[in-house]
CSV table of C-alpha atoms in Angstrom, one decimal:
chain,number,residue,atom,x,y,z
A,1,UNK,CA,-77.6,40.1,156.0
A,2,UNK,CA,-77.7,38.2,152.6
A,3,UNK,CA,-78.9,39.6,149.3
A,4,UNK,CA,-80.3,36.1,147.5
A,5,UNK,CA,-79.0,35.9,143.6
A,6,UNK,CA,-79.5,32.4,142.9
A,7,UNK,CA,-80.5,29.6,144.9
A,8,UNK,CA,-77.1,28.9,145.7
A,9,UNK,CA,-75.3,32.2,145.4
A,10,UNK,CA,-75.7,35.3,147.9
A,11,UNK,CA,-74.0,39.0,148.7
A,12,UNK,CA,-73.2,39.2,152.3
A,13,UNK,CA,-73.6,42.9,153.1
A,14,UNK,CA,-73.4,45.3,156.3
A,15,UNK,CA,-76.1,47.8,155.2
A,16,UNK,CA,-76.8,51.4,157.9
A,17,UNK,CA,-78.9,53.9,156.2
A,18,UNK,CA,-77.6,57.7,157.1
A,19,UNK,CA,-78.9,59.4,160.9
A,20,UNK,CA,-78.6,62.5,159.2
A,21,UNK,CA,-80.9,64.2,157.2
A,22,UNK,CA,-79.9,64.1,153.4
A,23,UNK,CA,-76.7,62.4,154.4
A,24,UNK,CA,-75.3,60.5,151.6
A,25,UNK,CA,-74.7,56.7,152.3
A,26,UNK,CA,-70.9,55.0,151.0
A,27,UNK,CA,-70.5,51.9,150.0
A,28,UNK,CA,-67.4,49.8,149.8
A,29,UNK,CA,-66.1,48.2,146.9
A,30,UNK,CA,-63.5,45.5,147.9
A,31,UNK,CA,-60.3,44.8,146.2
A,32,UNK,CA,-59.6,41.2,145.7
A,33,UNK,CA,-58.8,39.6,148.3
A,34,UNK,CA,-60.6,42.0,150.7
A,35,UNK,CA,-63.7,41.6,152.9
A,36,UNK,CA,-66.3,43.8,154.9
A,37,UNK,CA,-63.8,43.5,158.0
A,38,UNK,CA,-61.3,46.2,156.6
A,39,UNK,CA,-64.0,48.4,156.0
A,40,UNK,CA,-65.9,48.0,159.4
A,41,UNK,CA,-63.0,48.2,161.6
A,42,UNK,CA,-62.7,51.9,161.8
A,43,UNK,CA,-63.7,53.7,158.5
A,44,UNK,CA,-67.6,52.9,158.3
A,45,UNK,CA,-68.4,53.2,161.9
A,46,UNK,CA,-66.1,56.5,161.8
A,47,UNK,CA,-68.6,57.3,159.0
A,48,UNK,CA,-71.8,56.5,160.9
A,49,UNK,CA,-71.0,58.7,163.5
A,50,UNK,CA,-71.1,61.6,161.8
A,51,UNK,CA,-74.2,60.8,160.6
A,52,UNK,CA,-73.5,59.3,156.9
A,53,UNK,CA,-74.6,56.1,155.8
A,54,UNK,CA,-72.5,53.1,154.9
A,55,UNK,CA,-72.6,49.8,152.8
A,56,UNK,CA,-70.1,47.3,153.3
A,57,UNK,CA,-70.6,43.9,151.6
A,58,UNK,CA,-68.6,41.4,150.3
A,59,UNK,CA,-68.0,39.8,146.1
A,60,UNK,CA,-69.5,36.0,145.7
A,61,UNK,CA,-66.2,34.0,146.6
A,62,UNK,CA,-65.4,36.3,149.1
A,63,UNK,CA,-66.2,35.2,152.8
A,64,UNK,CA,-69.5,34.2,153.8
A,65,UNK,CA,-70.5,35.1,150.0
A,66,UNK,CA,-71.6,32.0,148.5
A,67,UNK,CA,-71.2,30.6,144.9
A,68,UNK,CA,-71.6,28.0,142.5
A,69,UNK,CA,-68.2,26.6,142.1
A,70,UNK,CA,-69.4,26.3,138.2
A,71,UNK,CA,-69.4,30.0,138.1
A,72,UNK,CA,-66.8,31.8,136.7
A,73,UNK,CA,-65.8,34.9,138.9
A,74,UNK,CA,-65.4,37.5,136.2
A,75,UNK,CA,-65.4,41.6,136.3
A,76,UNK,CA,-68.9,41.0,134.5
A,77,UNK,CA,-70.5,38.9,136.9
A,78,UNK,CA,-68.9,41.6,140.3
A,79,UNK,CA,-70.2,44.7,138.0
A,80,UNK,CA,-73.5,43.5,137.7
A,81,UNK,CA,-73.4,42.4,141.4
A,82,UNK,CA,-72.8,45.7,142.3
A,83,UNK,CA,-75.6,47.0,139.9
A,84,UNK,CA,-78.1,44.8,141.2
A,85,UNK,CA,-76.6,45.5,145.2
A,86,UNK,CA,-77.3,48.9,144.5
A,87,UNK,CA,-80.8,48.4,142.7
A,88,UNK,CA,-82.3,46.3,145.6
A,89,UNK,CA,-81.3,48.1,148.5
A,90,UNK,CA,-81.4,51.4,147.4
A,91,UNK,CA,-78.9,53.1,149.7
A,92,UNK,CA,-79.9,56.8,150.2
A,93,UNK,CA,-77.7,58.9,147.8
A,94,UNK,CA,-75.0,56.7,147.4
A,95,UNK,CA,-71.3,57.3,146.9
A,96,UNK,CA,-69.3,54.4,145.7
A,97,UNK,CA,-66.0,53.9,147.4
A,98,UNK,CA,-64.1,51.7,145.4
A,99,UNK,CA,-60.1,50.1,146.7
A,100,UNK,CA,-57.8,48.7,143.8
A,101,UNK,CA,-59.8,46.8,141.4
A,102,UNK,CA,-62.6,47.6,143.4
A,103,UNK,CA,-62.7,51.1,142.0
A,104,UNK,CA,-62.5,49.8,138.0
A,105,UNK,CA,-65.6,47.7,139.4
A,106,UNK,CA,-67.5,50.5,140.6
A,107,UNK,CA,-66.6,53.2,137.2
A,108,UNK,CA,-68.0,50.5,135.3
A,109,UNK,CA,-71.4,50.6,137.5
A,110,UNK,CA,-71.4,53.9,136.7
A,111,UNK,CA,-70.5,53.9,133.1
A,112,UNK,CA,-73.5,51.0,133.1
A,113,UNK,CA,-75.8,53.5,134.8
A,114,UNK,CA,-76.4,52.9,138.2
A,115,UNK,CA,-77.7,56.0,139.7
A,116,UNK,CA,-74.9,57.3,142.0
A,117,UNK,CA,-73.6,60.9,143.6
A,118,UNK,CA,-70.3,60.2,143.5
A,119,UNK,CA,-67.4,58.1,142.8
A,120,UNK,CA,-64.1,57.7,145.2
A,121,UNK,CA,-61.3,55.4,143.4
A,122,UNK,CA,-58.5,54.7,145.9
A,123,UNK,CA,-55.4,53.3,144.3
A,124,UNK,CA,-57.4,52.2,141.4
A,125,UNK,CA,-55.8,54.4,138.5
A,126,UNK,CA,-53.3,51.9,136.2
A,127,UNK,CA,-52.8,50.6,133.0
A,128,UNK,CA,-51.6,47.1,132.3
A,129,UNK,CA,-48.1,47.1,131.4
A,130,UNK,CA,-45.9,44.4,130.9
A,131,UNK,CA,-44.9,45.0,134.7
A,132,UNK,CA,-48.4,44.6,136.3
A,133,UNK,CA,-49.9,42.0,133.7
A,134,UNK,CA,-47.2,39.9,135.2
A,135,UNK,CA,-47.7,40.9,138.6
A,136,UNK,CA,-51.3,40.3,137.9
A,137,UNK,CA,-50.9,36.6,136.7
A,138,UNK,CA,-48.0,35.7,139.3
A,139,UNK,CA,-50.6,36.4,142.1
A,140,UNK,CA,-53.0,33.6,140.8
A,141,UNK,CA,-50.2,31.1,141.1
A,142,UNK,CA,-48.9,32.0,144.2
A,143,UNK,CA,-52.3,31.7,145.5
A,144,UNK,CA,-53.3,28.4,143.5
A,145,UNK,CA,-49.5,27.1,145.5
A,146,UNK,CA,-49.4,28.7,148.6
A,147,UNK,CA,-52.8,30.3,149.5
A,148,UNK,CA,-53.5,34.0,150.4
A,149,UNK,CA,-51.2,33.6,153.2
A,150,UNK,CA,-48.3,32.4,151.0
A,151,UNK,CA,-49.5,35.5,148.7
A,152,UNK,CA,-49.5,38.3,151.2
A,153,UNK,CA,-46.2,37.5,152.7
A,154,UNK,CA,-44.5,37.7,149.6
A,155,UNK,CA,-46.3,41.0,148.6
A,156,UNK,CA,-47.6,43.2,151.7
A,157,UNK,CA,-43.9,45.0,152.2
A,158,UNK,CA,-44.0,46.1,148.8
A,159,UNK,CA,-48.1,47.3,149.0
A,160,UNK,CA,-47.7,49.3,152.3
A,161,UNK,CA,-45.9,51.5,154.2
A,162,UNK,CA,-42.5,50.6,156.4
A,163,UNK,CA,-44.5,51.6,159.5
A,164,UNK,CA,-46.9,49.9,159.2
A,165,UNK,CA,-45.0,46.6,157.8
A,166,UNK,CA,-43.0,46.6,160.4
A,167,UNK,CA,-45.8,46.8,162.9
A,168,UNK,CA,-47.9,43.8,161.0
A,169,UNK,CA,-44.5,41.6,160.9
A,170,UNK,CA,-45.4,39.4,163.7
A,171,UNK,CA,-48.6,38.5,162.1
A,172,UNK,CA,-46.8,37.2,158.8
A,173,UNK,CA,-44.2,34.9,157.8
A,174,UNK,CA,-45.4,31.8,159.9
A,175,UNK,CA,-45.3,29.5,156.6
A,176,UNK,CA,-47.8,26.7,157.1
A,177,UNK,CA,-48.7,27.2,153.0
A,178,UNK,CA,-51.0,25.0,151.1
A,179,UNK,CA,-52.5,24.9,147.6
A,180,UNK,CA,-55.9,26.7,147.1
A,181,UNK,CA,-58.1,24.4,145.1
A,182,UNK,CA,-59.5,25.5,142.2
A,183,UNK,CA,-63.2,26.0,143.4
A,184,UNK,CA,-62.1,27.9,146.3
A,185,UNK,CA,-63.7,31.5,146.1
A,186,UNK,CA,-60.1,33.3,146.2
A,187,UNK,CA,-58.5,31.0,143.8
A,188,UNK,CA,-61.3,31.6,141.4
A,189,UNK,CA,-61.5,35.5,141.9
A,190,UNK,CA,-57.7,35.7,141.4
A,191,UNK,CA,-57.9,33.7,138.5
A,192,UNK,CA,-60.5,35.3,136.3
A,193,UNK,CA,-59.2,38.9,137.9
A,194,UNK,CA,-55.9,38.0,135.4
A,195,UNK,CA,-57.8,38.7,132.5
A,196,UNK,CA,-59.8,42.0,133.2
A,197,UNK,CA,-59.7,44.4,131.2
A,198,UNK,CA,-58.3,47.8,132.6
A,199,UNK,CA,-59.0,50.3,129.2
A,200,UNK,CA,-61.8,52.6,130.4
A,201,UNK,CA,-62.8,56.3,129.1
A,202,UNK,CA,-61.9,58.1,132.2
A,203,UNK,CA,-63.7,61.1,130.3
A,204,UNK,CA,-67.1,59.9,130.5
A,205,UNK,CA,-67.3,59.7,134.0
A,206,UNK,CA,-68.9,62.9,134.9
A,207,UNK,CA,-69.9,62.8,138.2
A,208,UNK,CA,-68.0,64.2,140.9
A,209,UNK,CA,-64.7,62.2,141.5
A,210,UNK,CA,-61.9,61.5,144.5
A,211,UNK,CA,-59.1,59.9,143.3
A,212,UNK,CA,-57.0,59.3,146.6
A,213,UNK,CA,-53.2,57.6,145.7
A,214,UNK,CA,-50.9,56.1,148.5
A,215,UNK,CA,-47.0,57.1,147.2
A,216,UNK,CA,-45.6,54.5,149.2
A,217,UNK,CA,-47.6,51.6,146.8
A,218,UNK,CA,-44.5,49.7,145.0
A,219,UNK,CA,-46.2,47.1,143.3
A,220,UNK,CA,-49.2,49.0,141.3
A,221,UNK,CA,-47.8,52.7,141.7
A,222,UNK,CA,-47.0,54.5,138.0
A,223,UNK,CA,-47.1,58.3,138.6
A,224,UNK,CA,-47.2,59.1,135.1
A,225,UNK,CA,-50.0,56.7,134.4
A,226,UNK,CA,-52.3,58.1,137.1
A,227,UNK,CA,-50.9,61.8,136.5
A,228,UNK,CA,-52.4,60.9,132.4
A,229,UNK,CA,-55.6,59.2,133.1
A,230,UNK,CA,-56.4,61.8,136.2
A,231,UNK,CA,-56.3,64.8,133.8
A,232,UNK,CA,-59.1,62.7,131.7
A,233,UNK,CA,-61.7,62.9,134.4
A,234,UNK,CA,-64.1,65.8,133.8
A,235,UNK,CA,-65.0,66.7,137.4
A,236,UNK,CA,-62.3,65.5,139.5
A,237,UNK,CA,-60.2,66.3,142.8
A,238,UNK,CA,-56.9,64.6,144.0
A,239,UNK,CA,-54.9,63.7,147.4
A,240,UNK,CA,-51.7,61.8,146.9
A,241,UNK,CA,-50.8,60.3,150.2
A,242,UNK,CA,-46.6,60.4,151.2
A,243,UNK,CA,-47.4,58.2,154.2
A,244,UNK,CA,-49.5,55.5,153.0
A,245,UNK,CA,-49.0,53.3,150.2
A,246,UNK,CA,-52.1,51.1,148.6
A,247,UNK,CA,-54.2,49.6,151.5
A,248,UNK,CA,-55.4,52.8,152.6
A,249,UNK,CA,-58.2,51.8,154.8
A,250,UNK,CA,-56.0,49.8,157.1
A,251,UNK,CA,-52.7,52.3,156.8
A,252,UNK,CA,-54.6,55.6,157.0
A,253,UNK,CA,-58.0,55.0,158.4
A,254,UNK,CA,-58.5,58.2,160.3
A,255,UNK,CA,-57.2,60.4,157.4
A,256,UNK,CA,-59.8,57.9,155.0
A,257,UNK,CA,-62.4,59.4,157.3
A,258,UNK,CA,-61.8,62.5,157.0
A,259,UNK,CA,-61.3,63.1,153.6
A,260,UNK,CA,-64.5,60.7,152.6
A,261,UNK,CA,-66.1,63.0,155.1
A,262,UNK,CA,-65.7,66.0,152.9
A,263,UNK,CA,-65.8,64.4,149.8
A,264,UNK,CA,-69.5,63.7,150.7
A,265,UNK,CA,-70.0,67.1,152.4
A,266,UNK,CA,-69.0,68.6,149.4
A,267,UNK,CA,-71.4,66.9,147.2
A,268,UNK,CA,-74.9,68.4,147.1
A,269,UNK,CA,-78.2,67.0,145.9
């Protein structure tokens, strides 16, 4: 399905209303370069079959989300994306599920005022340091040389796990690089992603929070950080993750499950 924006821009979205009486319904807030797919593969149906809802979809840019190469892929423009996502299909009590940057998306929804239960934020807590602001710029270049490809061979050892590295090797490292152009929906998400801005009053958010954190993550990880702007958060749990490091859906789906599973258990109406 398509949510219509523009006549040229859409949302593609995977939308399954809860077969559970006062169920709540989760949707999925992508990281960057993510997509419905690592959602759907095992978390959401997972979810479904206890009952609970789901609401997968995917940012303009993102595939089979269409834009106006004019556009200008900022935070604002996937924030009030989200907003209006959540405004038109009014998923039945909603908790938003947010991955990386996906999660600073979907506290800012909140902090805008969309009308949610609850708020997961999975390897989302970070401030940008000198460290990560570079980080943060050196992925738009890889990409804009090399591609996604070029992009997550150079990085995905250092996001995830050994385990599961060494088990995705095969897949990576097959070369075959080449230069994103500029209107290309990744190369203009990773571009404009550079300059978001990461300061946000934890403390305001005062629905009920999950902040899950994979300890293996070696690019974004800083204990302190997230240890600091957890004990902001006025109504707030926490599960910190030895075996998984920041691409929790794919490294950890089952445990995802079951700990979304209370999460929305837990929250009442």
């Amino acid at each position: 399905m398509h949510l219509p924006l523009t006549k040229t821009d859409a949302l593609f979205y995977l939308h399954h209303a809860p077969s559970r009486d006062g169920a709540p319904t989760f949707i999925f807030v992508n990281a960057l370069t993510g997509s419905t797919d690592a959602w759907e593969a095992v978390v959401a149906p997972a979810l479904r079959a206890q009952g609970f809802g789901t609401l997968s979809y995917n940012f303009r840019g993102q595939t089979d989300s269409p834009f106006d190469p004019a556009l200008a892929l900022t935070d604002t423009v996937i924030v009030a994306d989200l907003e209006r996502l959540l405004a038109e299909l009014a998923p039945s009590r909603p908790i938003l599920v947010g991955l990386s940057i996906g999660g600073l998306y979907a506290a800012r929804a909140v902090l805008n005022g969309a009308r949610v239960e609850g708020l997961v934020l999975l390897n989302t807590l970070r401030e940008i340091g000198p460290r990560i602001d570079w980080v943060n710029n050196a992925m738009a270049r890889i990409v804009e040389h090399g591609g996604v490809s070029l992009f997550l061979d150079a990085l995905f050892p250092l996001l995830v796990n050994g385990d599961f590295a060494a088990q995705a090797r095969p897949n990576f490292l097959k070369g075959g690089y080449a230069p994103l152009p500029p209107e290309h929906g990744h190369m203009n998400l990773m571009r404009n992603a550079a300059a978001t801005d990461w300061t946000l009053d934890y403390s305001t958010l005062s629905l009920p929070v999950l902040v899950i954190t994979g300890l293996q993550d070696r690019v974004f990880l800083d204990r302190d950080v997230v240890d600091r702007l957890y004990a902001t958060l006025p109504d707030a749990r926490r599960e910190n993750w030895a075996e998984a490091g920041h691409l929790l859906p794919q490294e950890a789906p089952e445990r995802l499950v079951a700990s979304l599973a209370r999460f929305g258990q837990e929250i009442r109406p």
